[in-house]
CSV table of C-alpha atoms in Angstrom, one decimal:
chain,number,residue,atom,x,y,z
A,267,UNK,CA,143.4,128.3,147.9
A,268,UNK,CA,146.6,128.7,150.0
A,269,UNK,CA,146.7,124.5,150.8
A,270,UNK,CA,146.1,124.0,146.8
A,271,UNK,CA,148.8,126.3,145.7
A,272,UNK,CA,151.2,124.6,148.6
A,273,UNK,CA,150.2,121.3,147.1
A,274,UNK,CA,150.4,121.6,143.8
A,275,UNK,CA,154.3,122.8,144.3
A,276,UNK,CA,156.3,120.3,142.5
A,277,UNK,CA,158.6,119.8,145.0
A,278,UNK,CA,155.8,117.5,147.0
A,279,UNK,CA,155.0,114.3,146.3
A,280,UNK,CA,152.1,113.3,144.1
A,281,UNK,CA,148.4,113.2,145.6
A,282,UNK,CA,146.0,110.4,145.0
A,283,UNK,CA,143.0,111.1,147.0
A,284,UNK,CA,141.7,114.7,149.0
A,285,UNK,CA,138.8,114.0,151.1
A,286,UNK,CA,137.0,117.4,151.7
A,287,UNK,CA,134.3,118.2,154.0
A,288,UNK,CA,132.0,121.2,153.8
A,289,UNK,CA,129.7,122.1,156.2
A,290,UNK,CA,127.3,124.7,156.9
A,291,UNK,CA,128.7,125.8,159.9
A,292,UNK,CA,132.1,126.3,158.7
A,293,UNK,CA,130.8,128.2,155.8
A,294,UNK,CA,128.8,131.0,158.6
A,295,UNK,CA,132.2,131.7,160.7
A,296,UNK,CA,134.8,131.4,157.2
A,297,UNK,CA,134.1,133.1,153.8
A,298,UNK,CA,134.2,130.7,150.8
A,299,UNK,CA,136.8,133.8,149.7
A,300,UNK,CA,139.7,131.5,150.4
A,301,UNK,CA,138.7,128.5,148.5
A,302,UNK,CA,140.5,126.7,145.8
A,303,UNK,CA,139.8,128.7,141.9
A,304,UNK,CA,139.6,126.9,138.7
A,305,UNK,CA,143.3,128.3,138.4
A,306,UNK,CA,144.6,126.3,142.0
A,307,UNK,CA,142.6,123.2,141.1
A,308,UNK,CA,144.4,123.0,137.2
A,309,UNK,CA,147.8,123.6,139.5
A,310,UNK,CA,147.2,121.0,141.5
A,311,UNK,CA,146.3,118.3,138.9
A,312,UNK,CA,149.2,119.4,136.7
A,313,UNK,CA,151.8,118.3,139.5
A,314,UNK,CA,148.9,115.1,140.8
A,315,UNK,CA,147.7,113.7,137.5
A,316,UNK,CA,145.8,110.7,139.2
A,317,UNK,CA,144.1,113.1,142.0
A,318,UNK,CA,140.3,111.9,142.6
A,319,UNK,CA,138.4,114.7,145.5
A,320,UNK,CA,135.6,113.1,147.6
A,321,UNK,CA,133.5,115.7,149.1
A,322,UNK,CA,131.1,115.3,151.8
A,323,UNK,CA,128.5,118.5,152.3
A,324,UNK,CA,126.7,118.6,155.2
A,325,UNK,CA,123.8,121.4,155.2
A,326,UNK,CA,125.4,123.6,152.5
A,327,UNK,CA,122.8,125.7,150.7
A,328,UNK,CA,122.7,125.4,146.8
A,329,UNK,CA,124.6,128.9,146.2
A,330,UNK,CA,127.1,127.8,148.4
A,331,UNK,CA,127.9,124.9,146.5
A,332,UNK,CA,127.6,126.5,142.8
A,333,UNK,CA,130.8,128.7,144.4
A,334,UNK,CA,132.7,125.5,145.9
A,335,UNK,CA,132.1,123.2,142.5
A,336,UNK,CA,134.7,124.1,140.1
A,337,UNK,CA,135.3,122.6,136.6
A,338,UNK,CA,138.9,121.3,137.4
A,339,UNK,CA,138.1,119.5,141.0
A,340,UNK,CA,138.5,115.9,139.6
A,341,UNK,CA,135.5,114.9,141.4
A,342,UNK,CA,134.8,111.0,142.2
A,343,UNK,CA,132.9,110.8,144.9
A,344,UNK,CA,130.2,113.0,146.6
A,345,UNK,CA,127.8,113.0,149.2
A,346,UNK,CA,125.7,115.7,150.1
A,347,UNK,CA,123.6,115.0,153.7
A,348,UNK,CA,121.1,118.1,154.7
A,349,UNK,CA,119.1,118.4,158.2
A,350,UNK,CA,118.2,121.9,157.3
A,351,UNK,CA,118.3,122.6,153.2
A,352,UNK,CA,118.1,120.9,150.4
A,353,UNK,CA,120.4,120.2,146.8
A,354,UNK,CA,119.0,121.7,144.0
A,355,UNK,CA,118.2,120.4,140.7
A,356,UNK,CA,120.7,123.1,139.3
A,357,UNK,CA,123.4,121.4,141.5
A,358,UNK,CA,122.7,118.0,140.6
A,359,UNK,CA,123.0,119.4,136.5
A,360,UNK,CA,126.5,121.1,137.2
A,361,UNK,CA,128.0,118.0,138.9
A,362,UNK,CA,126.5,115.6,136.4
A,363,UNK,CA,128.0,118.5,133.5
A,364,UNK,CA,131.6,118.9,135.1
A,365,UNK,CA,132.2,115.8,136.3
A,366,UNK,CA,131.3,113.2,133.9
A,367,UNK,CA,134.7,111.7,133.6
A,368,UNK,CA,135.6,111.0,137.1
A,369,UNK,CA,132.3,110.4,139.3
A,370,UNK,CA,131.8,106.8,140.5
A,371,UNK,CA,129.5,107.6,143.4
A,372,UNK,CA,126.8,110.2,144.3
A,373,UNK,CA,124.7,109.6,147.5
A,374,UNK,CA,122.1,112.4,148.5
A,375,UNK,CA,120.8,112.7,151.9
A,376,UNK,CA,117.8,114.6,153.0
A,377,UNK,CA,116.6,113.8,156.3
A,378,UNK,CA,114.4,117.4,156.6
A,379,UNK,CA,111.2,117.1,158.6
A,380,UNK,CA,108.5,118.4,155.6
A,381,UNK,CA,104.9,117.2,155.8
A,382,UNK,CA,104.3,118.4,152.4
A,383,UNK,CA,106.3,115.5,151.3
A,384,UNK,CA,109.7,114.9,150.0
A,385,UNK,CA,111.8,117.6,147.4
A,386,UNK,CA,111.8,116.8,143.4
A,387,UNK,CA,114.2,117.4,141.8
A,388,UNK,CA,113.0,117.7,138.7
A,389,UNK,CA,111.0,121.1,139.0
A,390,UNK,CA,108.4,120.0,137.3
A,391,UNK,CA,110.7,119.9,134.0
A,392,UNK,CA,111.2,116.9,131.0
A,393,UNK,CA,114.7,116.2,132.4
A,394,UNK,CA,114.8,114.3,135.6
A,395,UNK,CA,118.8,115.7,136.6
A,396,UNK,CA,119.1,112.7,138.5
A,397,UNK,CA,118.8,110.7,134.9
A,398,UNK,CA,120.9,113.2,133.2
A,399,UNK,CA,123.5,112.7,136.2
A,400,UNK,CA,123.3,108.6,135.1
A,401,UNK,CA,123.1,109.3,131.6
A,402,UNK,CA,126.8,111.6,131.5
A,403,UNK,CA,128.3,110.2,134.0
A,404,UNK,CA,129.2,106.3,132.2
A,405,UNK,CA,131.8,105.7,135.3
A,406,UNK,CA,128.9,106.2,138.0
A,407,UNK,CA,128.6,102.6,140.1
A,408,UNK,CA,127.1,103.9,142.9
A,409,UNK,CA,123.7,106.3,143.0
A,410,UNK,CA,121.8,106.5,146.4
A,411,UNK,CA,118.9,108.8,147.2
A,412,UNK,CA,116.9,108.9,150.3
A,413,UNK,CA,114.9,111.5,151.2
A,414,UNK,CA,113.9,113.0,147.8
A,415,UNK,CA,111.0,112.5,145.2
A,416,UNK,CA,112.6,109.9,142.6
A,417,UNK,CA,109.8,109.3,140.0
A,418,UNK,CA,109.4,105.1,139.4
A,419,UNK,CA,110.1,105.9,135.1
A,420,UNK,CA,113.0,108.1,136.0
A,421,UNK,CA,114.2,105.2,138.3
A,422,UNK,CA,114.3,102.2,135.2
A,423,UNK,CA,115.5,105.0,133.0
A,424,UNK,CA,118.9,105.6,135.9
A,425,UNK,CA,119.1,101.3,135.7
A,426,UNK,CA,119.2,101.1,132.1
A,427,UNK,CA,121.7,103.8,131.3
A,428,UNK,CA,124.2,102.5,133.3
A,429,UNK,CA,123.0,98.9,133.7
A,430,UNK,CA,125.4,96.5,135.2
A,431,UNK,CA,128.1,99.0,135.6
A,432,UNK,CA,125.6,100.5,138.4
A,433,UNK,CA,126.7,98.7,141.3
A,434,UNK,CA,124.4,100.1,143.5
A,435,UNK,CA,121.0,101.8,143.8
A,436,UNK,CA,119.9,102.8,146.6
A,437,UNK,CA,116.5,104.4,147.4
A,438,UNK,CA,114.3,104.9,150.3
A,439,UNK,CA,110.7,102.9,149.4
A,440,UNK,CA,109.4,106.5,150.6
A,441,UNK,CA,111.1,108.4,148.2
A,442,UNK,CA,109.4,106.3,144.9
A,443,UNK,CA,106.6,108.4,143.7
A,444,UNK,CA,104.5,107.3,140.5
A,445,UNK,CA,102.6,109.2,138.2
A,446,UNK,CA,98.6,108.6,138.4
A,447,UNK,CA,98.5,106.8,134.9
A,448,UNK,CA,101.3,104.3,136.1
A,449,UNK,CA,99.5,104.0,139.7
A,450,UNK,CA,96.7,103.0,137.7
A,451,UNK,CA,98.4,100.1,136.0
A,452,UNK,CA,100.3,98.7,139.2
């Protein structure tokens, strides 16, 4: 919160990019007390209009992020990489919900040892977030998932909502699941 409020000063010059890296390790030895509110991050883009944030999580838990994601970071870029835990749906939903004007990539990374197969995302629910994130998102080029249930439907459905302007999709042959109707027709 200290470095936004320094930055945002109008006495320094203008950012363009802030390249953040959150890990879980950091979070156990440092409270996430001291990071940036809603308040530091609207300070900051006052004095940096054409500020984009890349952030790069590596094991953070779900609750964790939920406190880090603020609705004025002017997220672009993201990519979350877990050993240990795994990104919610809920996460996936915010990001895709605050962040719809600015994010051009989203790569999540799960490289968690579970025989039980890979996570869903989807909970079992109508919406897939993953299709949400492609469907509110209209500047998104870049989507990669590896390590995750992506369901083959949902898949088409993320091509066609952002079509060419989807640069690249990238998922793990592993992570395609297909329902037993569609299995039947393949």
């Amino acid at each position: 919160a200290e470095m936004a409020r320094v930055l945002a000063d109008s006495n320094h010059v203008p950012l363009h990019r802030l390249s953040l890296l959150v890990h879980s390790v950091s979070i156990m030895h440092k409270s996430l007390d001291s990071m940036p509110e809603d308040e530091n991050w609207k300070a900051l883009t006052r004095n940096s209009t054409n500020l984009r944030v890349y952030i790069m999580a590596f094991d953070v838990k779900s609750d964790d992020m939920l406190r880090i994601l603020k609705p004025s970071i002017p997220l672009e870029r993201i990519h979350f990489d877990s050993y240990i835990t795994c990104v919610s749906g809920a996460v996936v939903d915010l990001i895709s919900r605050q962040y719809d004007k600015f994010l051009t990539h989203f790569v999540l990374m799960n490289d968690v040892i579970d025989m039980s197969g890979f996570p869903d995302l989807s909970d079992n629910r109508n919406e897939d977030p993953l299709v949400l994130l492609a469907w509110r998102c209209t500047r998104l080029s870049l989507l990669a998932i590896h390590g995750y249930t992506v369901w083959a439907h949902n898949l088409i459905a993320i091509a066609r909502l952002r079509g060419s302007d989807l640069k690249v999709l990238e998922v793990t042959e592993e992570s395609i699941d297909f329902d037993q109707g569609e299995l039947a027709d393949q």
